[in-house]
Coordinates of C-alpha atoms in Angstrom, one line a residue:
X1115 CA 0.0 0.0 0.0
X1116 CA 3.1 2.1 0.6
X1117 CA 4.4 1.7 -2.9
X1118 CA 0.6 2.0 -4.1
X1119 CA 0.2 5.8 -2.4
X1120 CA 3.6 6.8 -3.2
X1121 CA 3.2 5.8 -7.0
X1122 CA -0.6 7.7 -7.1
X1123 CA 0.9 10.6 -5.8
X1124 CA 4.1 11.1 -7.9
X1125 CA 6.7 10.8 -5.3
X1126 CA 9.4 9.0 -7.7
X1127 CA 8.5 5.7 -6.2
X1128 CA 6.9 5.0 -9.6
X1129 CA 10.1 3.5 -11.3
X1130 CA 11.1 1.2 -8.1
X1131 CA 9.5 -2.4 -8.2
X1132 CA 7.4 -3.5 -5.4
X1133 CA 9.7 -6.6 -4.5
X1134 CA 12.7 -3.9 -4.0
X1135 CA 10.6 -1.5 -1.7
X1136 CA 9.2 -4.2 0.5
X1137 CA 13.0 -5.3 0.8
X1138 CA 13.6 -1.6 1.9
X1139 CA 10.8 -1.5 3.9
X1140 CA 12.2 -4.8 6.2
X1141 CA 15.7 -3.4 6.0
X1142 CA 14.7 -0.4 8.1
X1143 CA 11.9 -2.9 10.6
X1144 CA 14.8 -5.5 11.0
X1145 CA 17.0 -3.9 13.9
X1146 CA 20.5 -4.0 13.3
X1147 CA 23.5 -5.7 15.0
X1148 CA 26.6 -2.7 16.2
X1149 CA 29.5 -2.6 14.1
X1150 CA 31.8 -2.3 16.9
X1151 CA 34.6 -5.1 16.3
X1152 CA 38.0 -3.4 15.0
X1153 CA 40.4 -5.5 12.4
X1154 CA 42.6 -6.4 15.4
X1155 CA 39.6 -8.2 17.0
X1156 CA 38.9 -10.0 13.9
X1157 CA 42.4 -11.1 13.2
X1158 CA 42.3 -12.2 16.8
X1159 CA 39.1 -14.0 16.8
X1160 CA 39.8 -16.2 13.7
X1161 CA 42.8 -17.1 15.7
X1162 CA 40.7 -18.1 18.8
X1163 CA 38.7 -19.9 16.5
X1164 CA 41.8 -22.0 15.5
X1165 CA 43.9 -22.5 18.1
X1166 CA 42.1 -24.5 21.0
X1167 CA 42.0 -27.8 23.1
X1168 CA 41.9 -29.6 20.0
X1169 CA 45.7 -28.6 19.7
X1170 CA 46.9 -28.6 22.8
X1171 CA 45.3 -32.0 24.3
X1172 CA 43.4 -33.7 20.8
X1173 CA 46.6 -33.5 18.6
X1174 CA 48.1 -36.7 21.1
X1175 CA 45.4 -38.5 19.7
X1176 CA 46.2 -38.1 16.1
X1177 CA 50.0 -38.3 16.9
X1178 CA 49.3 -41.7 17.8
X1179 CA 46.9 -43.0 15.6
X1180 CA 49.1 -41.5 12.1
X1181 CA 53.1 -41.4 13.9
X1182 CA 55.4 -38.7 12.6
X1183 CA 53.2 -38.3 9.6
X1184 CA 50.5 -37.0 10.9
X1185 CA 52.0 -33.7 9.8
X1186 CA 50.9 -34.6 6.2
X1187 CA 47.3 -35.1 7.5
X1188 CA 47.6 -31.6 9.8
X1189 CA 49.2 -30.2 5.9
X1190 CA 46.0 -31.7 4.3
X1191 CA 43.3 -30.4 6.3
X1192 CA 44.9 -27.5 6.8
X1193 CA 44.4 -26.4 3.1
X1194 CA 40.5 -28.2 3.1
X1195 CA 40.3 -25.3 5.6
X1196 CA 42.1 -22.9 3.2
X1197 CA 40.1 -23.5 0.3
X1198 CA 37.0 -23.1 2.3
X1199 CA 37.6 -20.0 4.0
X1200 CA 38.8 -18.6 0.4
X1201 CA 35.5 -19.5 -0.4
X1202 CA 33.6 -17.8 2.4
X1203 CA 36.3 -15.0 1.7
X1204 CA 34.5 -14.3 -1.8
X1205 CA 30.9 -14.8 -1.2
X1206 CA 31.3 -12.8 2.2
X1207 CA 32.9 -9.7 0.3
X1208 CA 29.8 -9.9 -2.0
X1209 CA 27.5 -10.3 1.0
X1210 CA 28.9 -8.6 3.9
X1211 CA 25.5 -7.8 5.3
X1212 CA 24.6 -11.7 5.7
X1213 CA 25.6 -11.6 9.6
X1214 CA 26.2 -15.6 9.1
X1215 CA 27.7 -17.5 7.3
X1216 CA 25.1 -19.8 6.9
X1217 CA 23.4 -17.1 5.2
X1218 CA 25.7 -17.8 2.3
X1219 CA 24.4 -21.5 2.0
X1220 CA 20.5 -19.4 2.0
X1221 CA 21.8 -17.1 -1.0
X1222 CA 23.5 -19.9 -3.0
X1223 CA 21.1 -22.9 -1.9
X1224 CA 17.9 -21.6 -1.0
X1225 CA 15.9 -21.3 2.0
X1226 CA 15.8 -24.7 2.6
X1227 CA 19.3 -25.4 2.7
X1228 CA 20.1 -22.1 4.6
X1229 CA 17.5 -23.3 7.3
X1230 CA 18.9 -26.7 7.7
X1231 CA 22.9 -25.1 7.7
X1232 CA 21.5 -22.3 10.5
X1233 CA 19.8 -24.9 12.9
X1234 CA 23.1 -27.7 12.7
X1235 CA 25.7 -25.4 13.2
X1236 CA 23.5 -23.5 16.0
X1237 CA 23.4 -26.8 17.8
X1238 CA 27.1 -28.2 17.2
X1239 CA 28.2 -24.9 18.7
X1240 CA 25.9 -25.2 21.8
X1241 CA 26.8 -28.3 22.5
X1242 CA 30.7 -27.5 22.0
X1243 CA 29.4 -24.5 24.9
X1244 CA 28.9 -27.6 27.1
X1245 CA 31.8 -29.4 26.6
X1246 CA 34.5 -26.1 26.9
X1247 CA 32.5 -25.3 30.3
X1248 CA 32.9 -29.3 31.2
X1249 CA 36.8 -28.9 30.6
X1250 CA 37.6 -25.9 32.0
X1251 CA 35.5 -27.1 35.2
X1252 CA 37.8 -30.6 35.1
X1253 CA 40.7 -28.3 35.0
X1254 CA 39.7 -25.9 38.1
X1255 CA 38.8 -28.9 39.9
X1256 CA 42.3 -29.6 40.3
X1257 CA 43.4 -27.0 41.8
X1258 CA 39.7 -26.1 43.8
X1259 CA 37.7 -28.9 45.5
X1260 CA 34.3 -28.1 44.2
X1261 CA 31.9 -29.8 42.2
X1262 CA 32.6 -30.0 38.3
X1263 CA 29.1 -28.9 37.6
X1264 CA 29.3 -26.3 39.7
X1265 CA 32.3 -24.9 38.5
X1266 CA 31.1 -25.6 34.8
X1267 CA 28.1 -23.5 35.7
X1268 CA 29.9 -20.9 37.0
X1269 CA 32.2 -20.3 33.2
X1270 CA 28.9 -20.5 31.3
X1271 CA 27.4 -17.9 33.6
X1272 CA 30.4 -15.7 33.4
X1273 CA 30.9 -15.9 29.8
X1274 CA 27.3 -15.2 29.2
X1275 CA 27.8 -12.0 31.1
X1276 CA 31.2 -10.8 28.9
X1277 CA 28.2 -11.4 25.6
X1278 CA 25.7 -9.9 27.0
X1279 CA 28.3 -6.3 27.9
X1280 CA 28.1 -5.5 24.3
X1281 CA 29.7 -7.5 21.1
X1282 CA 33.0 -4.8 21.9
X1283 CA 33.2 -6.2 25.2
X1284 CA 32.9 -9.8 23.6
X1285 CA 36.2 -8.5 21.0
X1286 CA 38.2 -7.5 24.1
X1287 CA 37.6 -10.6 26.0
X1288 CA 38.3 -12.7 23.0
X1289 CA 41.3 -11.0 22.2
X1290 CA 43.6 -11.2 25.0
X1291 CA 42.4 -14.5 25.4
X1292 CA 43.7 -15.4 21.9
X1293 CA 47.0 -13.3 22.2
X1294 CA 47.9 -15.4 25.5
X1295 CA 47.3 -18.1 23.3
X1296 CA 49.7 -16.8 20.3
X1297 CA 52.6 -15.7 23.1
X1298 CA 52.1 -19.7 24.3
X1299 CA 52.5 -21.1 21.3
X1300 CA 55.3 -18.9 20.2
X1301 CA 57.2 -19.7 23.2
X1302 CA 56.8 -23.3 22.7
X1303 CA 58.3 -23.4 18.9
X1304 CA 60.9 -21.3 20.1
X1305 CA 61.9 -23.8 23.5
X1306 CA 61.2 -26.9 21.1
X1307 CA 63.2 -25.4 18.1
X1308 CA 66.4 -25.0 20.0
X1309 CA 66.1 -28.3 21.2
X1310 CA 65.3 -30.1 18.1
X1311 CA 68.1 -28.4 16.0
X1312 CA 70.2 -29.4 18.3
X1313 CA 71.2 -25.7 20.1
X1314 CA 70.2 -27.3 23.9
X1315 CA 69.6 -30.4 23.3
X1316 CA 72.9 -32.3 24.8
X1317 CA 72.8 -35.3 21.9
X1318 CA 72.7 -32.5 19.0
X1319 CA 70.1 -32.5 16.5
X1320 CA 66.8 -34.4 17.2
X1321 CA 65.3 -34.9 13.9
X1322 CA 65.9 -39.0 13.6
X1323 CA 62.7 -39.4 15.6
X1324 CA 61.1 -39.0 12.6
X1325 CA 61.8 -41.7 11.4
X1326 CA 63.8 -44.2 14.1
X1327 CA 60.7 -45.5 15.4
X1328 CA 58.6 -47.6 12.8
X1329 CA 59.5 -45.3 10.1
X1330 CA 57.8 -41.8 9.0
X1331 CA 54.2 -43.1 8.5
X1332 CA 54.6 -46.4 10.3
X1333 CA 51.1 -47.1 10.3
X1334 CA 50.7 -47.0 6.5
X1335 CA 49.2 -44.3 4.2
X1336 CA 45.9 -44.9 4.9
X1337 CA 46.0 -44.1 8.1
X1338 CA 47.0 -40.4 7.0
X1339 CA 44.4 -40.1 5.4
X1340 CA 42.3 -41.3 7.7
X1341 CA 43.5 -38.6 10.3
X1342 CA 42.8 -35.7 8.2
X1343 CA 39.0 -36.4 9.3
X1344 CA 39.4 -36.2 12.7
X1345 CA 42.5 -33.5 12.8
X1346 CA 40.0 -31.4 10.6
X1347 CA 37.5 -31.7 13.6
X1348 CA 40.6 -29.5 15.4
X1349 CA 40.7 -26.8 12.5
X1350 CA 37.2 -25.8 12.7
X1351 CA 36.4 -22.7 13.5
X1352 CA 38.5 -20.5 11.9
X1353 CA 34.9 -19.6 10.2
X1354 CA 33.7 -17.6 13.4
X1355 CA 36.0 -14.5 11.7
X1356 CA 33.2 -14.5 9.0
X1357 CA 30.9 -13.6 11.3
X1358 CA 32.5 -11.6 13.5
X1359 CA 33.2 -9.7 10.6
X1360 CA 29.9 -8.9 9.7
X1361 CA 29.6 -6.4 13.0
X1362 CA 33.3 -4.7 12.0
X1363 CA 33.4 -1.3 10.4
X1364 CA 34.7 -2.7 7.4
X1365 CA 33.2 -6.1 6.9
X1366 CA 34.3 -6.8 3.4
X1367 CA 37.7 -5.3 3.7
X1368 CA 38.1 -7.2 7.0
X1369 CA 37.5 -10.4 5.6
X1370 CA 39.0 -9.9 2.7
X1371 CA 42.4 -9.1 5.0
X1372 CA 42.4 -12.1 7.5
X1373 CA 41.5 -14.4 4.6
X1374 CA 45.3 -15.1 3.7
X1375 CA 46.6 -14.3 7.3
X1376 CA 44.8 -17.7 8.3
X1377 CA 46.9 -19.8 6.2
X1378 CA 50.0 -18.0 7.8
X1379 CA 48.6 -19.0 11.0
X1380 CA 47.7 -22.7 10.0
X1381 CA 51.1 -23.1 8.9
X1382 CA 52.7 -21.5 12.1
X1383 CA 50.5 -22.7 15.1
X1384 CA 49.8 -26.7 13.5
X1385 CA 52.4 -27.5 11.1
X1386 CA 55.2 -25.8 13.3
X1387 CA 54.4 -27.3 16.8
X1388 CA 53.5 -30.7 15.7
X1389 CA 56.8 -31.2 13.3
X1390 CA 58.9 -30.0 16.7
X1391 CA 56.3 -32.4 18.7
X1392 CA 57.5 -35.6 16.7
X1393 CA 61.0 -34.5 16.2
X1394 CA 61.6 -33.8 20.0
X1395 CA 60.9 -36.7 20.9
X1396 CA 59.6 -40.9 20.2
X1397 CA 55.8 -40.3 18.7
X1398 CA 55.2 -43.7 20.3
X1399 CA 56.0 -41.9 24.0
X1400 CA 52.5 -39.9 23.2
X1401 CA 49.6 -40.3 25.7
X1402 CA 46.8 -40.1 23.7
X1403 CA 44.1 -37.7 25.9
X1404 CA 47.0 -35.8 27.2
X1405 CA 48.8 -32.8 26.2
X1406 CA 51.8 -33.6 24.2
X1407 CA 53.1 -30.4 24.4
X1408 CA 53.5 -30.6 28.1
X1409 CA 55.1 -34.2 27.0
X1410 CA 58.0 -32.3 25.2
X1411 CA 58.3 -29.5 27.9
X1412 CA 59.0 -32.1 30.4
X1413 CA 61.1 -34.2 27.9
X1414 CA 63.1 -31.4 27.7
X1415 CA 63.8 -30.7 31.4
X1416 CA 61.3 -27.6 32.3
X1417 CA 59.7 -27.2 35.4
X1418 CA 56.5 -27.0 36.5
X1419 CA 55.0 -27.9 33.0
X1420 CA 51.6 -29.7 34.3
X1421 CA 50.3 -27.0 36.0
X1422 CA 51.7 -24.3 32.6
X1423 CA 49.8 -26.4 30.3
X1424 CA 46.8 -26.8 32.9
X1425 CA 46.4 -22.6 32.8
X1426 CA 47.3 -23.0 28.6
X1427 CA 44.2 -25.3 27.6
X1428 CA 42.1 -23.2 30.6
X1429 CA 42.6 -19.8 28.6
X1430 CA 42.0 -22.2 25.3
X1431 CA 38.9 -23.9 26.8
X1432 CA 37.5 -20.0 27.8
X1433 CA 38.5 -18.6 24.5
X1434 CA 36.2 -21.1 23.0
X1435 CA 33.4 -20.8 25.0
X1436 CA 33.4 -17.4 24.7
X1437 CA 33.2 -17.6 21.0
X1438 CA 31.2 -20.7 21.3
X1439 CA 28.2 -18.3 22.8
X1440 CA 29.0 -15.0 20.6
X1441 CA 28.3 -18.2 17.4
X1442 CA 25.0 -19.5 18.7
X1443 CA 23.8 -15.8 19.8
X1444 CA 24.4 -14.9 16.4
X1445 CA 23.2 -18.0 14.2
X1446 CA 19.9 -17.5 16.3
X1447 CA 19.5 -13.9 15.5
X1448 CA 19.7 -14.6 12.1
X1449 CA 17.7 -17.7 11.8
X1450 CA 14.7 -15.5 13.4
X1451 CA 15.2 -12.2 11.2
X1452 CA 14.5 -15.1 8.5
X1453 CA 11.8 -16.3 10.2
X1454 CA 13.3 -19.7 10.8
X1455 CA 13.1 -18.9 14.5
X1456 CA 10.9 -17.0 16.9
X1457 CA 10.6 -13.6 15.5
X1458 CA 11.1 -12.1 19.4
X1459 CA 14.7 -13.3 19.3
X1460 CA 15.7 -10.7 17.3
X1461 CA 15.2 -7.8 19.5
X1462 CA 18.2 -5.9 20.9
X1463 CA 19.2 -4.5 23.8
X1464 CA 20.6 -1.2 24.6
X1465 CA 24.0 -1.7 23.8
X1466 CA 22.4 -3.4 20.5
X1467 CA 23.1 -6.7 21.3
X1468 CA 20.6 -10.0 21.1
X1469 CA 20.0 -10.6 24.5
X1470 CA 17.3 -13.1 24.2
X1471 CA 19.5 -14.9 21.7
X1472 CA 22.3 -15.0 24.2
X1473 CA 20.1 -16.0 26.8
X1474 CA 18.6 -18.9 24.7
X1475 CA 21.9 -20.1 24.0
X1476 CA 23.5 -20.0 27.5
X1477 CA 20.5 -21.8 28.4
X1478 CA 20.8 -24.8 26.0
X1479 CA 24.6 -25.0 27.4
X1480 CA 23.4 -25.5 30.8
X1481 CA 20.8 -28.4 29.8
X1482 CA 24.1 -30.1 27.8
X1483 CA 25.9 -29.4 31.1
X1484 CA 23.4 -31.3 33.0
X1485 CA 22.9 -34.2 30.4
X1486 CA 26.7 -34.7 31.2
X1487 CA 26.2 -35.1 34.9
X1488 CA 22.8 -36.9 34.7
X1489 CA 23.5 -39.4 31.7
X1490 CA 27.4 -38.8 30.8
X1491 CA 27.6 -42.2 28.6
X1492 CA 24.1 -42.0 26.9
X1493 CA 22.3 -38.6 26.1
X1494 CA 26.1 -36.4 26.4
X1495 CA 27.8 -38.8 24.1
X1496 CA 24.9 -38.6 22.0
X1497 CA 25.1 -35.0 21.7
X1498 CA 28.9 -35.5 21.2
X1499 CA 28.6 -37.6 18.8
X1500 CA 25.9 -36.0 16.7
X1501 CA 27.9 -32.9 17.2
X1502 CA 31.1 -33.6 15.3
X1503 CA 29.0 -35.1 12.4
X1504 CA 27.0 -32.3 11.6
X1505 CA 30.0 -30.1 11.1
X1506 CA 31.6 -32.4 8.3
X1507 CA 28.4 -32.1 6.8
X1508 CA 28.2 -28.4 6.9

């Protein structure tokens, strides 16, 4: 009717087609997200994204299941994840209003497909919630004798409040978090380097691990392969700077920027600190469920590495939860502004932030967090499970 009294009256309207003014028209109802995220957050997000317990504990698993070679399955999916975030790179620049990712699948796929994209990565990342608060409670345990739920409880509730400050607030958090992270892993290259070329390690050079135990890929090609699907599990994430990107200044510019930076960091953070992991020392002295990088600091000789890497993977396990809540908040808000969700989930608060969306998330996370107390071996593993499929799959 707008378009109808604007056209009888001569207003100029006449020339527009109806389709593009009742997209105007919803463009100025739908309320907008803040752009308050700087480059530097970004940059430091996507590397939050990347670098979490999935490297510092989960890498011991693929170490033993591949041997030295599992740097070939880490140089694999490393450039799966490459090529995809290239991808995102482009449609993102053409889209930077989407606010998700998942969007993209909406534009290229259809509705369909972009409601079925929003709804499984909305739940792998609330379920991931669950599991970060779940580690970083096992981890304070150690050192506090409370209750792992309670404790668990206690990081979602905190980490809810950083998202629901104000999406800067969220940026801040995220990126001292994920420079910690950077100055960690840094360090260790740099301790592990000298020692594997041979500069403080008393023997020389330690490269012949590499192959004096079985051989480089002692067991067998296939199994390299076979890791790349389970170390890829580790690289994901690196996805969340799409988003994130979407409330910068600059959205296309930003992503456009930290598109090739992530391959720098891929090669740096993975390929780096797992070649020094296997050439320090025997891949058959791996644990698999504990941190091999606190395997090589104590191969090595430095002290008080358990509780180093125990405060390492905590800031890794935050970082993640963090972003794991800013994801789902996000994915929500979109999926309702669609009308894929609840319309009332895309209202804003003051500082311009879904709230209710937040809220909603932090919510499911605490009904994970209880599934794992209540039924750890059958409804949590299920979730789990289900979990880590759905994001091949997307």
């Amino acid at each position: 009717m707008l378009v109808d009294d604007a056209v009888s009256h001569g207003t100029g309207l006449d020339m527009m087609p109806l389709d593009d003014a009742r997209a105007e028209d919803q463009a100025r109802q739908s309320p907008t997200l803040s752009h308050s995220l700087r480059g530097r957050h970004v940059s430091m997000i996507a590397i939050g994204g990347i670098i979490g317990a999935g490297l510092f504990v989960g890498s011991s698993t693929a170490i033993h299941a591949v041997g030295p070679a599992v740097i070939v399955s880490y140089t694999l999916a490393g450039l799966v994840i490459l090529m995809i975030m290239r991808m995102l790179s482009e449609l993102a620049s053409l889209h930077p209003g989407a606010g998700s990712f998942t969007e993209l699948v909406r534009i290229g796929l259809g509705d369909r497909a972009g409601f079925i994209c929003g709804w499984l990565y909305w739940y792998f990342w609330v379920v991931v919630v669950a599991i970060e608060a779940i580690a970083g409670a096992v981890i304070i345990a150690g050192w506090l004798p409370l209750p792992i739920w309670l404790i668990g409880g206690g990081l979602l509730a905190a980490m809810t409040g950083v998202n629901l400050l104000s999406t800067r607030s969220y940026g801040e958090f995220e990126f001292w978090l994920s420079l910690m992270k950077v100055v960690a892993i840094l360090a260790f290259i740099l301790i592990a380097g000298t020692w594997a070329f041979g500069i403080t390690a008393p023997s020389g050079p330690t490269f012949a691990n590499l192959t004096a135990h079985g051989g480089f890929a002692p067991r067998g090609w296939g199994a390299v392969l076979g890791g790349v699907t389970s170390v890829i599990f580790a690289l994901c994430g690196a996805e969340i700077a799409t988003i994130a990107a979407a409330e910068s200044r600059e959205p296309a510019r930003t992503i456009a920027r930290i598109t090739g930076s992530v391959a720098l960091r891929i090669l740096l953070f993975y390929f780096c600190s797992i070649a020094l992991i296997v050439s320090v020392m025997p891949w058959t002295e791996i644990v698999p469920g504990k941190s091999p990088f606190a395997a090589v600091l104590m191969h090595i000789g430095i002290p008080g590495v358990a509780n180093l890497m125990s405060a390492v993977v905590l800031v890794a396990v935050l970082s993640c939860l963090n972003s794991g809540l800013y994801v789902t908040s996000r994915v929500l808000f979109t999926l309702s502004d669609n009308g894929d969700a609840p319309r009332a989930l895309v209202a804003l608060n003051r500082r311009r932030v879904p709230a209710r969306a937040i809220l909603i998330a932090s919510l499911f996370g605490y009904l994970a967090l209880a599934a794992s107390v209540l039924s750890p071996e059958l409804v949590f593993s299920f979730l789990v499970n289900a979990s880590g499929a759905t994001m091949l799959i997307i």
